[in-house]
Short mmCIF file of C-alpha atoms in Angstrom, two decimals:
data_model
loop_
_atom_site.label_atom_id
_atom_site.label_comp_id
_atom_site.label_asym_id
_atom_site.label_seq_id
_atom_site.Cartn_x
_atom_site.Cartn_y
_atom_site.Cartn_z
CA UNK A 1 -14.68 259.11 17.81
CA UNK A 2 -11.99 257.64 15.64
CA UNK A 3 -12.04 254.40 17.50
CA UNK A 4 -15.79 254.08 17.03
CA UNK A 5 -15.53 254.69 13.32
CA UNK A 6 -12.88 252.00 12.97
CA UNK A 7 -14.91 249.47 14.91
CA UNK A 8 -17.99 250.19 12.79
CA UNK A 9 -16.09 249.76 9.56
CA UNK A 10 -14.73 246.42 10.84
CA UNK A 11 -18.18 245.11 11.55
CA UNK A 12 -19.43 246.13 8.13
CA UNK A 13 -16.54 244.32 6.47
CA UNK A 14 -17.25 241.10 8.41
CA UNK A 15 -20.94 241.34 7.55
CA UNK A 16 -20.14 241.71 3.87
CA UNK A 17 -18.01 238.55 3.97
CA UNK A 18 -20.41 236.16 5.76
CA UNK A 19 -23.73 237.71 4.86
CA UNK A 20 -26.04 239.65 7.09
CA UNK A 21 -27.61 237.26 9.61
CA UNK A 22 -29.97 239.96 10.82
CA UNK A 23 -28.44 240.09 14.28
CA UNK A 24 -26.95 243.29 15.69
CA UNK A 25 -24.46 243.03 18.51
CA UNK A 26 -24.45 245.70 21.21
CA UNK A 27 -22.28 246.29 24.21
CA UNK A 28 -24.91 244.76 26.47
CA UNK A 29 -24.26 241.23 27.81
CA UNK A 30 -26.18 238.44 26.18
CA UNK A 31 -28.38 236.45 28.56
CA UNK A 32 -30.12 233.42 27.04
CA UNK A 33 -31.71 230.61 29.11
CA UNK A 34 -31.23 226.94 28.28
CA UNK A 35 -34.94 226.44 27.49
CA UNK A 36 -34.93 229.41 25.15
CA UNK A 37 -31.83 228.14 23.40
CA UNK A 38 -33.38 224.71 22.76
CA UNK A 39 -36.54 226.31 21.42
CA UNK A 40 -34.68 228.51 19.04
CA UNK A 41 -32.50 225.64 17.93
CA UNK A 42 -35.56 223.64 16.99
CA UNK A 43 -37.02 226.67 15.22
CA UNK A 44 -33.91 227.24 13.13
CA UNK A 45 -33.66 223.56 12.13
CA UNK A 46 -33.91 223.40 8.35
CA UNK A 47 -36.77 221.40 6.65
CA UNK A 48 -34.31 220.12 4.06
CA UNK A 49 -32.55 217.98 6.71
CA UNK A 50 -35.85 216.32 7.78
CA UNK A 51 -36.71 215.31 4.21
CA UNK A 52 -33.20 213.96 3.75
CA UNK A 53 -33.51 211.69 6.79
CA UNK A 54 -36.96 210.43 5.68
CA UNK A 55 -35.64 209.76 2.21
CA UNK A 56 -32.73 207.83 3.68
CA UNK A 57 -34.98 205.60 5.84
CA UNK A 58 -37.46 205.05 3.00
CA UNK A 59 -34.75 204.04 0.63
CA UNK A 60 -33.53 201.43 3.19
CA UNK A 61 -36.97 199.79 3.29
CA UNK A 62 -37.11 199.76 -0.48
CA UNK A 63 -33.69 198.19 -0.61
CA UNK A 64 -34.71 195.38 1.78
CA UNK A 65 -37.93 194.79 -0.12
CA UNK A 66 -36.16 194.72 -3.43
CA UNK A 67 -33.52 192.35 -2.06
CA UNK A 68 -36.17 189.90 -0.81
CA UNK A 69 -38.09 190.11 -4.11
CA UNK A 70 -34.96 189.43 -6.09
CA UNK A 71 -34.09 186.40 -3.96
CA UNK A 72 -37.65 185.05 -4.33
CA UNK A 73 -37.44 185.33 -8.11
CA UNK A 74 -34.09 183.57 -8.07
CA UNK A 75 -35.46 180.67 -5.97
CA UNK A 76 -38.52 180.31 -8.25
CA UNK A 77 -36.37 180.28 -11.36
CA UNK A 78 -34.02 177.78 -9.71
CA UNK A 79 -36.97 175.48 -8.89
CA UNK A 80 -38.25 175.72 -12.46
CA UNK A 81 -34.82 174.93 -13.76
CA UNK A 82 -34.46 171.88 -11.48
CA UNK A 83 -37.92 170.69 -12.55
CA UNK A 84 -36.99 170.99 -16.22
CA UNK A 85 -33.72 169.15 -15.63
CA UNK A 86 -35.50 166.28 -13.83
CA UNK A 87 -38.18 166.01 -16.52
CA UNK A 88 -35.66 166.06 -19.34
CA UNK A 89 -33.22 163.60 -17.78
CA UNK A 90 -34.74 161.38 -15.07
CA UNK A 91 -38.41 161.22 -16.13
CA UNK A 92 -38.04 160.49 -19.81
CA UNK A 93 -39.24 157.16 -21.17
CA UNK A 94 -35.68 156.04 -21.77
CA UNK A 95 -34.43 156.80 -18.26
CA UNK A 96 -33.53 153.97 -15.86
CA UNK A 97 -35.89 155.15 -13.12
CA UNK A 98 -38.94 155.28 -15.38
CA UNK A 99 -38.20 151.86 -16.86
CA UNK A 100 -37.96 150.28 -13.40
CA UNK A 101 -40.95 152.02 -11.77
CA UNK A 102 -43.39 152.40 -14.67
CA UNK A 103 -44.75 148.85 -14.45
CA UNK A 104 -45.22 148.62 -10.64
CA UNK A 105 -46.71 152.14 -10.48
CA UNK A 106 -49.18 151.34 -13.26
CA UNK A 107 -50.16 148.15 -11.41
CA UNK A 108 -50.74 150.03 -8.15
CA UNK A 109 -52.63 152.76 -9.97
CA UNK A 110 -54.93 150.19 -11.56
CA UNK A 111 -55.64 148.50 -8.22
CA UNK A 112 -56.45 151.82 -6.56
CA UNK A 113 -58.47 153.19 -9.47
CA UNK A 114 -61.71 152.26 -7.69
CA UNK A 115 -61.03 155.11 -5.25
CA UNK A 116 -61.63 157.62 -8.05
CA UNK A 117 -65.33 156.74 -7.88
CA UNK A 118 -65.52 158.61 -4.57
CA UNK A 119 -64.31 161.87 -6.14
CA UNK A 120 -66.65 164.44 -7.67
CA UNK A 121 -66.78 164.31 -11.46
CA UNK A 122 -65.11 167.71 -11.87
CA UNK A 123 -62.04 166.77 -9.82
CA UNK A 124 -58.80 165.61 -11.40
CA UNK A 125 -57.45 162.60 -9.43
CA UNK A 126 -53.85 163.72 -10.04
CA UNK A 127 -54.50 166.95 -8.12
CA UNK A 128 -57.17 165.72 -5.68
CA UNK A 129 -55.45 162.69 -4.14
CA UNK A 130 -52.23 164.45 -3.05
CA UNK A 131 -54.38 167.02 -1.24
CA UNK A 132 -56.47 164.27 0.40
CA UNK A 133 -53.32 162.38 1.41
CA UNK A 134 -51.80 165.52 2.95
CA UNK A 135 -55.01 166.27 4.90
CA UNK A 136 -55.15 162.64 6.09
CA UNK A 137 -51.57 162.77 7.40
CA UNK A 138 -52.32 166.10 9.07
CA UNK A 139 -55.45 164.67 10.73
CA UNK A 140 -53.55 161.64 12.04
CA UNK A 141 -50.89 163.96 13.46
CA UNK A 142 -53.53 166.07 15.21
CA UNK A 143 -55.18 162.96 16.65
CA UNK A 144 -51.85 161.74 18.01
CA UNK A 145 -51.13 165.12 19.58
CA UNK A 146 -54.58 165.28 21.17
CA UNK A 147 -54.31 161.72 22.49
CA UNK A 148 -51.27 162.74 24.53
CA UNK A 149 -53.17 165.55 26.18
CA UNK A 150 -56.36 163.87 27.35
CA UNK A 151 -58.46 165.65 29.90
CA UNK A 152 -57.28 164.84 33.45
CA UNK A 153 -60.87 164.96 34.72
CA UNK A 154 -62.01 161.64 36.23
CA UNK A 155 -64.44 159.57 34.12
CA UNK A 156 -67.97 158.95 35.31
CA UNK A 157 -67.72 155.17 35.15
CA UNK A 158 -64.87 152.83 34.32
CA UNK A 159 -65.06 149.46 32.62
CA UNK A 160 -64.81 146.62 35.12
CA UNK A 161 -63.50 143.10 34.67
CA UNK A 162 -65.91 140.73 36.39
CA UNK A 163 -65.09 137.26 37.68
CA UNK A 164 -65.86 134.41 35.26
CA UNK A 165 -69.47 133.31 35.59
CA UNK A 166 -70.35 131.37 32.43
CA UNK A 167 -70.93 127.69 31.92
CA UNK A 168 -68.60 126.29 29.26
CA UNK A 169 -68.58 123.41 26.78
CA UNK A 170 -65.70 121.88 24.85
CA UNK A 171 -66.07 122.02 21.05
CA UNK A 172 -64.66 119.33 18.70
CA UNK A 173 -61.76 121.57 17.62
CA UNK A 174 -60.60 122.07 21.23
CA UNK A 175 -62.09 125.51 21.80
CA UNK A 176 -64.31 126.30 24.76
CA UNK A 177 -67.64 128.09 24.32
CA UNK A 178 -69.32 130.05 27.10
CA UNK A 179 -73.11 129.99 27.37
CA UNK A 180 -75.96 131.02 29.66
CA UNK A 181 -79.47 129.61 30.21
CA UNK A 182 -82.79 131.20 31.16
CA UNK A 183 -86.31 129.82 31.45
CA UNK A 184 -87.33 126.24 32.07
CA UNK A 185 -84.88 123.31 32.33
CA UNK A 186 -84.16 121.00 29.41
CA UNK A 187 -86.57 118.24 30.43
CA UNK A 188 -89.48 120.71 30.70
CA UNK A 189 -88.75 122.80 27.60
CA UNK A 190 -91.60 122.97 25.16
CA UNK A 191 -89.55 125.29 22.89
CA UNK A 192 -85.79 125.86 22.81
CA UNK A 193 -84.41 129.20 21.66
CA UNK A 194 -80.74 129.86 20.85
CA UNK A 195 -79.73 133.52 20.54
CA UNK A 196 -76.42 134.59 18.95
CA UNK A 197 -75.57 138.13 20.03
CA UNK A 198 -74.69 141.14 17.89
CA UNK A 199 -71.73 143.52 17.74
CA UNK A 200 -70.41 144.83 21.10
CA UNK A 201 -72.57 142.37 23.01
CA UNK A 202 -72.30 139.03 24.79
CA UNK A 203 -74.25 136.05 26.11
CA UNK A 204 -75.71 138.34 28.79
CA UNK A 205 -77.92 140.12 26.26
CA UNK A 206 -80.23 137.40 24.93
CA UNK A 207 -83.68 139.00 24.98
CA UNK A 208 -82.78 141.97 27.20
CA UNK A 209 -84.95 142.20 30.28
CA UNK A 210 -87.19 139.20 29.50
CA UNK A 211 -88.92 137.90 32.63
CA UNK A 212 -88.35 134.33 33.79
CA UNK A 213 -92.09 133.98 34.55
CA UNK A 214 -92.94 134.79 30.91
CA UNK A 215 -90.51 132.13 29.64
CA UNK A 216 -91.95 129.63 32.06
CA UNK A 217 -95.51 130.43 30.97
CA UNK A 218 -94.62 129.48 27.40
CA UNK A 219 -92.32 126.61 28.39
CA UNK A 220 -89.34 128.31 26.73
CA UNK A 221 -85.69 127.51 27.34
CA UNK A 222 -83.50 130.42 26.20
CA UNK A 223 -79.82 129.64 25.54
CA UNK A 224 -77.38 132.44 24.80
CA UNK A 225 -73.66 132.11 24.09
CA UNK A 226 -70.52 134.17 23.44
CA UNK A 227 -69.25 134.31 19.88
CA UNK A 228 -65.57 133.32 19.40
CA UNK A 229 -63.30 135.84 21.13
CA UNK A 230 -66.20 137.58 22.91
CA UNK A 231 -66.90 137.20 26.61
CA UNK A 232 -65.48 133.93 27.91
CA UNK A 233 -65.44 132.02 24.60
CA UNK A 234 -62.10 131.10 23.05
CA UNK A 235 -61.25 132.83 19.74
CA UNK A 236 -61.48 131.00 16.43
CA UNK A 237 -58.35 131.12 14.23
CA UNK A 238 -60.32 131.54 10.98
CA UNK A 239 -64.00 131.86 11.66
CA UNK A 240 -66.74 132.46 9.11
CA UNK A 241 -70.51 132.09 9.00
CA UNK A 242 -70.24 128.37 8.26
CA UNK A 243 -68.21 127.77 11.41
CA UNK A 244 -70.65 129.98 13.33
CA UNK A 245 -73.57 127.75 12.33
CA UNK A 246 -71.64 124.61 13.27
CA UNK A 247 -70.80 126.08 16.69
CA UNK A 248 -74.53 126.63 17.24
CA UNK A 249 -75.26 123.01 16.36
CA UNK A 250 -72.53 121.73 18.70
CA UNK A 251 -73.92 123.90 21.49
CA UNK A 252 -77.43 122.49 21.02
CA UNK A 253 -76.10 118.93 21.21
CA UNK A 254 -73.93 119.66 24.26
CA UNK A 255 -76.73 121.22 26.35
CA UNK A 256 -79.25 118.52 25.49
CA UNK A 257 -81.63 120.26 23.09
CA UNK A 258 -84.04 117.60 21.91
CA UNK A 259 -85.13 117.96 18.32
CA UNK A 260 -85.13 121.31 16.57
CA UNK A 261 -84.61 124.74 18.07
CA UNK A 262 -85.55 128.31 17.19
CA UNK A 263 -82.88 130.92 16.42
CA UNK A 264 -83.32 134.49 17.66
CA UNK A 265 -81.14 137.13 16.01
CA UNK A 266 -81.10 140.81 16.94
CA UNK A 267 -79.33 143.39 14.72
CA UNK A 268 -75.85 141.97 13.93
CA UNK A 269 -76.89 138.60 15.41
CA UNK A 270 -79.11 138.15 12.34
CA UNK A 271 -76.01 137.26 10.31
CA UNK A 272 -75.54 134.13 12.41
CA UNK A 273 -79.27 133.42 12.33
CA UNK A 274 -79.27 133.41 8.53
CA UNK A 275 -76.13 131.25 8.55
CA UNK A 276 -77.97 128.66 10.67
CA UNK A 277 -80.84 128.64 8.15
CA UNK A 278 -78.34 127.96 5.38
CA UNK A 279 -75.86 125.50 6.90
CA UNK A 280 -77.90 123.59 9.52
CA UNK A 281 -81.53 123.89 8.31
CA UNK A 282 -82.39 120.39 9.62
CA UNK A 283 -81.73 121.57 13.20
CA UNK A 284 -83.70 124.83 13.01
CA UNK A 285 -87.45 124.94 13.65
CA UNK A 286 -87.82 128.63 12.81
CA UNK A 287 -86.19 132.04 12.99
CA UNK A 288 -87.09 135.32 14.68
CA UNK A 289 -85.07 138.38 13.65
CA UNK A 290 -85.27 141.90 15.01
CA UNK A 291 -83.93 144.80 12.93
CA UNK A 292 -81.90 142.36 10.79
CA UNK A 293 -78.59 143.71 9.58
CA UNK A 294 -77.50 142.56 6.12
CA UNK A 295 -74.55 143.44 3.94
CA UNK A 296 -75.15 147.05 2.76
CA UNK A 297 -72.99 146.40 -0.32
CA UNK A 298 -75.20 143.62 -1.68
CA UNK A 299 -75.42 143.96 -5.45
CA UNK A 300 -78.89 142.40 -5.40
CA UNK A 301 -80.27 145.39 -3.51
CA UNK A 302 -82.22 147.87 -5.62
CA UNK A 303 -81.02 151.47 -5.92
CA UNK A 304 -83.89 152.63 -3.75
CA UNK A 305 -83.11 150.06 -1.03
CA UNK A 306 -79.44 150.96 -1.08
CA UNK A 307 -80.00 154.73 -0.99
CA UNK A 308 -82.50 154.41 1.90
CA UNK A 309 -79.98 152.23 3.72
CA UNK A 310 -77.13 154.74 3.54
CA UNK A 311 -78.96 158.07 3.74
CA UNK A 312 -79.54 158.24 7.53
CA UNK A 313 -76.17 156.87 8.63
CA UNK A 314 -73.60 159.18 10.13
CA UNK A 315 -70.38 159.94 8.27
CA UNK A 316 -68.38 158.09 10.90
CA UNK A 317 -70.45 154.94 10.47
CA UNK A 318 -70.08 155.11 6.70
CA UNK A 319 -66.32 155.39 7.27
CA UNK A 320 -66.41 152.33 9.57
CA UNK A 321 -68.14 150.27 6.87
CA UNK A 322 -65.67 151.47 4.25
CA UNK A 323 -62.69 150.58 6.46
CA UNK A 324 -64.19 147.16 7.27
CA UNK A 325 -64.50 146.48 3.54
CA UNK A 326 -61.19 147.90 2.33
CA UNK A 327 -58.80 148.49 5.25
CA UNK A 328 -60.03 146.41 8.23
CA UNK A 329 -56.73 146.67 10.12
CA UNK A 330 -57.42 150.36 10.74
CA UNK A 331 -60.59 149.53 12.67
CA UNK A 332 -58.58 148.43 15.70
CA UNK A 333 -57.35 152.02 16.15
CA UNK A 334 -60.91 153.38 16.43
CA UNK A 335 -62.05 150.53 18.67
CA UNK A 336 -59.19 151.12 21.10
CA UNK A 337 -60.17 154.78 21.38
CA UNK A 338 -63.82 153.93 22.19
CA UNK A 339 -64.97 150.77 23.95
CA UNK A 340 -61.42 149.53 24.65
CA UNK A 341 -60.47 152.87 26.23
CA UNK A 342 -61.24 151.64 29.75
CA UNK A 343 -64.24 153.89 30.25
CA UNK A 344 -67.91 153.82 29.37
CA UNK A 345 -69.34 156.12 26.74
CA UNK A 346 -72.63 156.91 25.06
CA UNK A 347 -74.05 154.12 22.95
CA UNK A 348 -74.68 156.34 19.92
CA UNK A 349 -71.10 157.66 19.97
CA UNK A 350 -69.53 154.24 20.37
CA UNK A 351 -71.57 152.64 17.60
CA UNK A 352 -71.44 155.79 15.41
CA UNK A 353 -75.21 155.82 15.00
CA UNK A 354 -78.15 158.21 15.20
CA UNK A 355 -81.14 157.42 17.41
CA UNK A 356 -84.86 158.10 17.09
CA UNK A 357 -87.04 159.66 19.78
CA UNK A 358 -88.07 156.42 21.52
CA UNK A 359 -84.50 155.14 21.51
CA UNK A 360 -83.21 158.38 23.05
CA UNK A 361 -85.79 158.13 25.84
CA UNK A 362 -84.87 154.49 26.48
CA UNK A 363 -81.08 154.78 26.54
CA UNK A 364 -81.33 157.59 29.10
CA UNK A 365 -82.94 155.30 31.68
CA UNK A 366 -80.76 153.86 34.44
CA UNK A 367 -82.05 150.30 33.87
CA UNK A 368 -80.94 150.35 30.22
CA UNK A 369 -77.62 151.97 31.08
CA UNK A 370 -76.86 149.35 33.71
CA UNK A 371 -77.73 146.46 31.37
CA UNK A 372 -75.83 148.02 28.47
CA UNK A 373 -72.67 148.72 30.50
CA UNK A 374 -72.61 145.22 31.95
CA UNK A 375 -73.03 143.68 28.49
CA UNK A 376 -70.20 145.79 27.06
CA UNK A 377 -67.90 144.92 29.96
CA UNK A 378 -68.50 141.24 29.34
CA UNK A 379 -68.00 141.45 25.56
CA UNK A 380 -64.55 143.09 25.82
CA UNK A 381 -63.24 141.19 28.84
CA UNK A 382 -60.46 139.52 26.79
CA UNK A 383 -59.07 142.92 25.73
CA UNK A 384 -58.54 141.99 22.09
CA UNK A 385 -59.97 144.02 19.21
CA UNK A 386 -59.48 141.18 16.71
CA UNK A 387 -62.89 139.48 17.26
CA UNK A 388 -64.64 142.83 16.76
CA UNK A 389 -62.74 143.47 13.55
CA UNK A 390 -63.66 139.97 12.36
CA UNK A 391 -67.33 140.61 13.15
CA UNK A 392 -67.28 143.90 11.25
CA UNK A 393 -65.65 142.18 8.27
CA UNK A 394 -68.29 139.44 8.27
CA UNK A 395 -71.01 142.06 7.93
CA UNK A 396 -69.62 143.51 4.70
CA UNK A 397 -67.85 140.52 3.12
CA UNK A 398 -69.03 137.61 1.01
CA UNK A 399 -71.05 135.37 3.32
CA UNK A 400 -70.47 132.25 1.26
CA UNK A 401 -74.14 132.12 0.34
CA UNK A 402 -76.90 134.37 -0.93
CA UNK A 403 -80.25 135.08 0.64
CA UNK A 404 -81.71 133.64 -2.56
CA UNK A 405 -80.44 130.24 -1.39
CA UNK A 406 -82.88 130.37 1.55
CA UNK A 407 -85.88 131.01 -0.70
CA UNK A 408 -88.36 128.13 -0.82
CA UNK A 409 -88.50 126.75 -4.35
CA UNK A 410 -89.16 123.47 -6.14
CA UNK A 411 -86.13 121.72 -7.55
CA UNK A 412 -86.52 118.83 -9.96
CA UNK A 413 -83.67 116.48 -10.92
CA UNK A 414 -83.97 116.26 -14.72
CA UNK A 415 -80.34 115.81 -15.65
CA UNK A 416 -79.35 112.76 -17.65
CA UNK A 417 -81.36 110.41 -19.86
CA UNK A 418 -83.51 108.53 -17.30
CA UNK A 419 -84.65 111.62 -15.39
CA UNK A 420 -85.56 113.13 -18.76
CA UNK A 421 -87.74 110.08 -19.57
CA UNK A 422 -89.42 110.38 -16.14
CA UNK A 423 -90.06 114.04 -16.83
CA UNK A 424 -91.67 113.17 -20.18
CA UNK A 425 -94.01 110.68 -18.47
CA UNK A 426 -94.70 112.92 -15.50
CA UNK A 427 -92.76 110.89 -12.93
CA UNK A 428 -90.03 113.47 -12.27
CA UNK A 429 -88.88 113.61 -8.65
CA UNK A 430 -89.05 117.15 -7.27
CA UNK A 431 -88.20 118.49 -3.86
CA UNK A 432 -88.50 121.79 -2.06
CA UNK A 433 -85.22 123.59 -1.37
CA UNK A 434 -84.39 126.54 0.84
CA UNK A 435 -85.49 127.00 4.41
CA UNK A 436 -88.95 125.53 4.89
CA UNK A 437 -89.61 126.73 8.44
CA UNK A 438 -91.27 130.00 9.53
CA UNK A 439 -89.31 133.27 9.50
CA UNK A 440 -90.52 136.30 11.44
CA UNK A 441 -89.00 139.76 11.19
CA UNK A 442 -89.75 142.69 13.51
CA UNK A 443 -88.66 146.10 12.23
CA UNK A 444 -89.02 149.50 13.88
CA UNK A 445 -89.99 152.11 11.31
CA UNK A 446 -88.09 154.81 13.22
CA UNK A 447 -84.92 152.70 13.35
CA UNK A 448 -81.91 154.76 12.22
CA UNK A 449 -79.33 152.08 13.10
CA UNK A 450 -80.67 149.27 10.92
CA UNK A 451 -82.97 151.09 8.49
CA UNK A 452 -86.31 149.55 7.40
CA UNK A 453 -84.95 149.21 3.87
CA UNK A 454 -82.89 146.21 5.02
CA UNK A 455 -85.99 144.40 6.30
CA UNK A 456 -87.74 145.28 3.03
CA UNK A 457 -84.86 143.73 1.12
CA UNK A 458 -85.00 140.50 3.15
CA UNK A 459 -88.78 140.33 2.70
CA UNK A 460 -88.43 140.84 -1.05
CA UNK A 461 -85.84 138.09 -1.40
CA UNK A 462 -87.62 135.76 1.07
CA UNK A 463 -91.33 136.23 0.33
CA UNK A 464 -92.24 133.50 2.83
CA UNK A 465 -90.93 135.66 5.71
CA UNK A 466 -93.52 137.49 7.81
CA UNK A 467 -92.55 141.13 8.45
CA UNK A 468 -94.01 142.93 11.49
CA UNK A 469 -93.58 146.67 10.93
CA UNK A 470 -93.59 148.70 14.14
CA UNK A 471 -94.58 152.37 13.73
CA UNK A 472 -92.60 154.88 15.82
CA UNK A 473 -90.37 152.13 17.24
CA UNK A 474 -86.59 152.46 17.04
CA UNK A 475 -83.67 150.06 17.16
CA UNK A 476 -83.78 149.36 20.91
CA UNK A 477 -87.23 150.45 22.07
CA UNK A 478 -89.17 147.30 21.11
CA UNK A 479 -86.57 144.64 21.96
CA UNK A 480 -85.08 146.02 25.21
CA UNK A 481 -86.84 146.05 28.60
CA UNK A 482 -90.38 145.82 27.23
CA UNK A 483 -92.52 143.17 28.97
CA UNK A 484 -95.51 143.79 26.70
CA UNK A 485 -93.33 143.48 23.57
CA UNK A 486 -91.76 140.23 24.78
CA UNK A 487 -95.22 138.79 25.40
CA UNK A 488 -96.32 139.74 21.89
CA UNK A 489 -93.21 138.14 20.40
CA UNK A 490 -93.71 134.78 22.16
CA UNK A 491 -97.43 134.79 21.37
CA UNK A 492 -96.67 135.39 17.67
CA UNK A 493 -94.18 132.52 17.60
CA UNK A 494 -95.92 129.93 19.79
CA UNK A 495 -99.55 130.95 20.21
CA UNK A 496 -101.30 130.68 23.55
CA UNK A 497 -99.02 129.88 26.52
CA UNK A 498 -99.23 126.21 27.52
CA UNK A 499 -96.65 126.14 30.27
CA UNK A 500 -93.67 123.79 30.53
CA UNK A 501 -93.81 120.12 29.64
CA UNK A 502 -94.53 117.61 32.35
CA UNK A 503 -91.83 115.20 33.35
CA UNK A 504 -92.52 111.44 33.62
CA UNK A 505 -92.72 111.65 37.40
CA UNK A 506 -95.12 114.60 37.28
CA UNK A 507 -97.28 112.83 34.71
CA UNK A 508 -97.50 109.69 36.85
CA UNK A 509 -98.36 111.73 39.91
CA UNK A 510 -101.11 113.56 38.03
CA UNK A 511 -102.50 110.25 36.73
CA UNK A 512 -102.59 108.81 40.24
CA UNK A 513 -104.34 111.90 41.57
CA UNK A 514 -106.96 111.62 38.81
CA UNK A 515 -107.53 107.95 39.64
CA UNK A 516 -107.98 108.81 43.30
CA UNK A 517 -110.46 111.52 42.43
CA UNK A 518 -112.39 109.10 40.21
CA UNK A 519 -112.52 106.47 42.96
CA UNK A 520 -113.72 108.98 45.48
#
C-alpha cells in the first residue's frame, strides 16, 4: 500500500508540472493501430498552423506582385526621363540633328501631304500614319510568310507557252510587231478594221468569236496586233499613246491597207483608239468603241460621273489604280502573284472586278474559258510584267491630249492684221478641227468593270459620238461569242452587207459572161 501511494503522488506531481492532458495511464498495455494513429494525428493538428502556412504562401505572391509592379514603375519613369532628356537636348531647335534634318523632313512632309486627303477628318495624321505604316509592314510580312506555304494541291490548269504563230513586220525603229488577220484578203477588202487589244489580252482577241462568214459577207478585213511587250511584239523603250498611234499607222502601211481604216477598241483598247483619232486622224475612217475605259482621275469629269465611276469598283481595283498613279513599281508584285503565277485563275479575281449576271453566266461557259485562257497565255508569253505596268500607267496618266481636242469645232485664223481685215469683210478662212469621222460607242448598262458613267462622259465631251446603250448587258456579254451582236455591230457601221470587192480578173470574167448571155 505504501508503494501505491508513492506512485500516485509521483503522477500527481508530474501532472501539475506539465498540465493535465486528460489521459490516464493504467497498467494495461497500449495497443494503437497505424491507421488510428494517423487519424488522431490529423485530428490533433492545430488550426493555427494551417493559417500560418496560408499566410506565408499568400505573402510570397504579394511579394512577387509588388516586385513586378515596382520594376514596371521604374521602367516607365526611366522611359519618361529618357524622353525628356532627348527632347531637351537632341530635339531642340538649336541642336545639330534638328538643324540638319528639319529642311529635308519638311520637304518630304510637303510632298506627301496629299496622302492626308485619304484620312477621315477627325484623324490626326501624326497619330494615324504610324499606325497605318505598322499595319502595312505587318501585312507584307504575313503575305511573305503565306507565300512560302502555298497549298501543295495541284492546280486545275497551268499556263502554257505556245510555239510562235504570228506574222511579223519590221517597224522603222527596228522593233518587230506581231499581227493576225481575219476575213477577206487585202485586194477584196471593202472595209479594213484594225483592233488594238486591252489589258491582259493579245492579238488573238480581236472581236472574240466573230465568224469568218460574217466578215466575208460585209467584205471586212480584220487586223489585230500585239501591243509592245505583249504576245510576240518587241517591247518599246519609252512608249506612249503617240507612239501607239504611229505603230498602228506603220502596221496599216506594211500590210497593204488602201486608204483609210476603222479602229475597233474594246475596254482598255479604247485608249489606243482615241490616240489614233488624235495623232493620225487622216488615216482613220471611223471608230467603234465598246465599254470605253478613260482616265478615272480626269478633272473634267463631273462629280456625279466620278462618283458613279468609283462606287461599284472593288477595293482591290481601287488600290490598283492608286498604285498605278502613285507607286507603279509595286504593281509588278501583284501581277506576279496572279497572271504571272504560272496558273490560270478566275477572270474577276485577276482583274479585281465585279461582274453582272450576264457576265457571270458567260464566263462560266467552256467556250469563253478556253478563249480567255488562250488569250492570257499569249499576252504573257514574254514573262515580263513591265508592259502591263506601262499599260496600267497609261490609263491613269496624262495622255498628252484631251478628249476636247477630238471635238468637232470651227477654227478661224484671225491672228495678225490681214486675217483681221478678211474677218471684217467676211472673207475669213475657217476650218473644222477635231475628228470628223463617225464614232460609235456600245455600253452595257449592267457593266461593273467599265461603268456607264465613262461612256456618258465621252458622249458629253464628244457630242458627235453615237452611244448605243445596252440594257442588262455587262462588260463581256455583248462583245464576246455573240453572233447576233456581231451582226448588229457590222450592220450599224456599214449598213447592208455587200460582200467583198471584186478583183480585176473577177470583174473581167463577169463582164465576159454578161456579154455571152447578151449574145445568146
